[in-house]
Amino acid sequence: DLALIKFEEEAILRLNQVDSCVISPGGSVVYSEKAMQHLKEISKIIFLNTSFRIIIRRLPNVRKRGIVGLRDRSLKELFEERMILYQKYADYSIKLKGKESIQETVRKIIEVCFEDNI
C-alpha cells in the first residue's frame, strides 16, 4: 500500500501545466498530503460525492481489484475515512445519486467549471 501511495505522489508532483484537462487519480491519492496540496496549487479539485451503496455497486471483485487500506479495514471504514479527506481537499463537491449517466455527470462538472470560470 505504501509503495502505491508513494508512486501516486511522485507522479502527481511531476505535473506542472494542467490547463484544459481532467486528472482522475486513484482514490488513495488523498492519503498523500503533498500530492493533494500540489493538485490544489495547480488545479481545482472536484469531488464526485456519492453514497457507499453506489460505490459498492460499481466495484466488481473488491478483493481481487486491490484497494489501498483494505487489508486493515473494511470497505465501509475506508469509505468513511476517505470521505473526510475528499471533503477536506475538494474545491467543489457534486452530489451524485448514482442514476446519472456519464454524460449527465460530465455536464454537471462542466457547469461547475463555467460557473466559477475554471
PDB file of C-alpha atoms in Angstrom:
ATOM      1  CA  ASP A   1       0.000   0.000   0.000  1.00  0.00           C
ATOM      2  CA  LEU A   2       2.713   2.486   0.926  1.00  0.00           C
ATOM      3  CA  ALA A   3       4.587   1.829  -2.318  1.00  0.00           C
ATOM      4  CA  LEU A   4       1.498   2.647  -4.390  1.00  0.00           C
ATOM      5  CA  ILE A   5       0.786   5.798  -2.389  1.00  0.00           C
ATOM      6  CA  LYS A   6       4.397   6.912  -2.899  1.00  0.00           C
ATOM      7  CA  PHE A   7       4.205   6.131  -6.640  1.00  0.00           C
ATOM      8  CA  GLU A   8       0.979   8.162  -6.985  1.00  0.00           C
ATOM      9  CA  GLU A   9       2.525  11.018  -5.040  1.00  0.00           C
ATOM     10  CA  GLU A  10       5.643  11.117  -7.232  1.00  0.00           C
ATOM     11  CA  ALA A  11       3.565  11.047 -10.423  1.00  0.00           C
ATOM     12  CA  ILE A  12       1.376  13.920  -9.243  1.00  0.00           C
ATOM     13  CA  LEU A  13       4.310  16.007  -8.042  1.00  0.00           C
ATOM     14  CA  ARG A  14       5.731  15.822 -11.599  1.00  0.00           C
ATOM     15  CA  LEU A  15       2.618  17.500 -13.016  1.00  0.00           C
ATOM     16  CA  ASN A  16       3.089  21.158 -13.867  1.00  0.00           C
ATOM     17  CA  GLN A  17       0.883  22.566 -16.603  1.00  0.00           C
ATOM     18  CA  VAL A  18      -2.659  21.216 -16.433  1.00  0.00           C
ATOM     19  CA  ASP A  19      -4.737  23.691 -18.435  1.00  0.00           C
ATOM     20  CA  SER A  20      -7.900  22.332 -20.049  1.00  0.00           C
ATOM     21  CA  CYS A  21      -7.546  18.793 -18.786  1.00  0.00           C
ATOM     22  CA  VAL A  22      -9.048  16.374 -16.307  1.00  0.00           C
ATOM     23  CA  ILE A  23      -6.891  14.464 -13.850  1.00  0.00           C
ATOM     24  CA  SER A  24      -8.627  11.441 -12.390  1.00  0.00           C
ATOM     25  CA  PRO A  25      -6.285   9.930  -9.795  1.00  0.00           C
ATOM     26  CA  GLY A  26      -6.933   6.796  -7.799  1.00  0.00           C
ATOM     27  CA  GLY A  27      -8.971   7.148  -4.631  1.00  0.00           C
ATOM     28  CA  SER A  28      -5.949   6.566  -2.433  1.00  0.00           C
ATOM     29  CA  VAL A  29      -4.254   9.776  -3.603  1.00  0.00           C
ATOM     30  CA  VAL A  30      -5.908  11.547  -0.654  1.00  0.00           C
ATOM     31  CA  TYR A  31      -3.513   9.713   1.667  1.00  0.00           C
ATOM     32  CA  SER A  32      -0.670  11.904   0.378  1.00  0.00           C
ATOM     33  CA  GLU A  33      -0.932  15.424   1.722  1.00  0.00           C
ATOM     34  CA  LYS A  34       1.944  16.505  -0.559  1.00  0.00           C
ATOM     35  CA  ALA A  35       0.131  15.237  -3.651  1.00  0.00           C
ATOM     36  CA  MET A  36      -3.166  16.826  -2.660  1.00  0.00           C
ATOM     37  CA  GLN A  37      -1.555  20.181  -1.854  1.00  0.00           C
ATOM     38  CA  HIS A  38       0.191  20.109  -5.234  1.00  0.00           C
ATOM     39  CA  LEU A  39      -3.078  19.328  -7.010  1.00  0.00           C
ATOM     40  CA  LYS A  40      -4.738  22.242  -5.192  1.00  0.00           C
ATOM     41  CA  GLU A  41      -1.918  24.556  -6.291  1.00  0.00           C
ATOM     42  CA  ILE A  42      -2.114  23.632  -9.975  1.00  0.00           C
ATOM     43  CA  SER A  43      -5.817  22.866 -10.396  1.00  0.00           C
ATOM     44  CA  LYS A  44      -9.290  22.826  -8.910  1.00  0.00           C
ATOM     45  CA  ILE A  45     -10.419  19.632  -7.218  1.00  0.00           C
ATOM     46  CA  ILE A  46     -13.964  18.483  -7.930  1.00  0.00           C
ATOM     47  CA  PHE A  47     -15.248  15.744  -5.648  1.00  0.00           C
ATOM     48  CA  LEU A  48     -17.907  13.486  -7.152  1.00  0.00           C
ATOM     49  CA  ASN A  49     -19.797  12.698  -3.960  1.00  0.00           C
ATOM     50  CA  THR A  50     -21.910   9.547  -3.980  1.00  0.00           C
ATOM     51  CA  SER A  51     -23.186   7.055  -1.440  1.00  0.00           C
ATOM     52  CA  PHE A  52     -21.457   3.960  -0.125  1.00  0.00           C
ATOM     53  CA  ARG A  53     -24.227   1.849  -1.667  1.00  0.00           C
ATOM     54  CA  ILE A  54     -23.439   3.225  -5.131  1.00  0.00           C
ATOM     55  CA  ILE A  55     -19.689   2.749  -4.663  1.00  0.00           C
ATOM     56  CA  ILE A  56     -20.231  -0.904  -3.704  1.00  0.00           C
ATOM     57  CA  ARG A  57     -22.370  -1.432  -6.785  1.00  0.00           C
ATOM     58  CA  ARG A  58     -19.605  -0.031  -9.015  1.00  0.00           C
ATOM     59  CA  LEU A  59     -16.764  -2.112  -7.541  1.00  0.00           C
ATOM     60  CA  PRO A  60     -16.604  -5.605  -9.002  1.00  0.00           C
ATOM     61  CA  ASN A  61     -14.242  -8.125  -7.374  1.00  0.00           C
ATOM     62  CA  VAL A  62     -13.239  -5.876  -4.490  1.00  0.00           C
ATOM     63  CA  ARG A  63     -10.753  -8.374  -3.057  1.00  0.00           C
ATOM     64  CA  LYS A  64      -9.050  -9.064  -6.412  1.00  0.00           C
ATOM     65  CA  ARG A  65      -9.052  -5.431  -7.528  1.00  0.00           C
ATOM     66  CA  GLY A  66      -6.681  -4.178  -4.878  1.00  0.00           C
ATOM     67  CA  ILE A  67      -7.735  -1.182  -2.827  1.00  0.00           C
ATOM     68  CA  VAL A  68      -5.230   0.671  -0.666  1.00  0.00           C
ATOM     69  CA  GLY A  69      -6.074   0.164   3.008  1.00  0.00           C
ATOM     70  CA  LEU A  70      -8.449  -2.758   2.538  1.00  0.00           C
ATOM     71  CA  ARG A  71      -6.121  -5.189   4.300  1.00  0.00           C
ATOM     72  CA  ASP A  72      -6.506  -3.307   7.573  1.00  0.00           C
ATOM     73  CA  ARG A  73     -10.077  -2.023   7.381  1.00  0.00           C
ATOM     74  CA  SER A  74     -13.462  -2.841   5.928  1.00  0.00           C
ATOM     75  CA  LEU A  75     -14.650  -1.170   2.740  1.00  0.00           C
ATOM     76  CA  LYS A  76     -17.180   0.832   4.784  1.00  0.00           C
ATOM     77  CA  GLU A  77     -14.419   2.069   7.116  1.00  0.00           C
ATOM     78  CA  LEU A  78     -12.274   3.068   4.123  1.00  0.00           C
ATOM     79  CA  PHE A  79     -15.216   4.885   2.571  1.00  0.00           C
ATOM     80  CA  GLU A  80     -15.843   6.866   5.766  1.00  0.00           C
ATOM     81  CA  GLU A  81     -12.142   7.631   6.222  1.00  0.00           C
ATOM     82  CA  ARG A  82     -11.687   8.793   2.641  1.00  0.00           C
ATOM     83  CA  MET A  83     -14.938  10.765   2.596  1.00  0.00           C
ATOM     84  CA  ILE A  84     -13.476  13.094   5.233  1.00  0.00           C
ATOM     85  CA  LEU A  85     -10.303  13.552   3.181  1.00  0.00           C
ATOM     86  CA  TYR A  86     -12.162  14.045  -0.117  1.00  0.00           C
ATOM     87  CA  GLN A  87     -14.270  16.774   1.501  1.00  0.00           C
ATOM     88  CA  LYS A  88     -11.194  18.359   3.079  1.00  0.00           C
ATOM     89  CA  TYR A  89      -9.376  18.777  -0.227  1.00  0.00           C
ATOM     90  CA  ALA A  90     -12.304  19.466  -2.572  1.00  0.00           C
ATOM     91  CA  ASP A  91     -12.727  22.912  -4.050  1.00  0.00           C
ATOM     92  CA  TYR A  92     -16.137  21.808  -5.317  1.00  0.00           C
ATOM     93  CA  SER A  93     -18.412  18.913  -4.481  1.00  0.00           C
ATOM     94  CA  ILE A  94     -21.010  17.482  -6.839  1.00  0.00           C
ATOM     95  CA  LYS A  95     -23.611  15.268  -5.184  1.00  0.00           C
ATOM     96  CA  LEU A  96     -24.466  12.288  -7.371  1.00  0.00           C
ATOM     97  CA  LYS A  97     -27.377   9.931  -6.769  1.00  0.00           C
ATOM     98  CA  GLY A  98     -25.939   7.124  -8.872  1.00  0.00           C
ATOM     99  CA  LYS A  99     -28.623   7.336 -11.541  1.00  0.00           C
ATOM    100  CA  GLU A 100     -26.811   9.897 -13.660  1.00  0.00           C
ATOM    101  CA  SER A 101     -25.375   8.868 -16.989  1.00  0.00           C
ATOM    102  CA  ILE A 102     -21.749   9.630 -17.782  1.00  0.00           C
ATOM    103  CA  GLN A 103     -22.978  12.485 -19.988  1.00  0.00           C
ATOM    104  CA  GLU A 104     -25.051  13.963 -17.139  1.00  0.00           C
ATOM    105  CA  THR A 105     -22.092  13.752 -14.773  1.00  0.00           C
ATOM    106  CA  VAL A 106     -19.814  15.445 -17.308  1.00  0.00           C
ATOM    107  CA  ARG A 107     -22.443  18.164 -17.805  1.00  0.00           C
ATOM    108  CA  LYS A 108     -22.503  18.808 -14.035  1.00  0.00           C
ATOM    109  CA  ILE A 109     -18.708  19.070 -13.969  1.00  0.00           C
ATOM    110  CA  ILE A 110     -18.742  21.490 -16.912  1.00  0.00           C
ATOM    111  CA  GLU A 111     -21.415  23.597 -15.185  1.00  0.00           C
ATOM    112  CA  VAL A 112     -19.225  23.910 -12.092  1.00  0.00           C
ATOM    113  CA  CYS A 113     -16.253  24.883 -14.251  1.00  0.00           C
ATOM    114  CA  PHE A 114     -18.179  27.547 -16.159  1.00  0.00           C
ATOM    115  CA  GLU A 115     -19.898  28.942 -13.062  1.00  0.00           C
ATOM    116  CA  ASP A 116     -16.548  29.604 -11.457  1.00  0.00           C
ATOM    117  CA  ASN A 117     -14.549  30.363 -14.618  1.00  0.00           C
ATOM    118  CA  ILE A 118     -12.226  27.421 -14.154  1.00  0.00           C
TER     119      ILE A 118
END
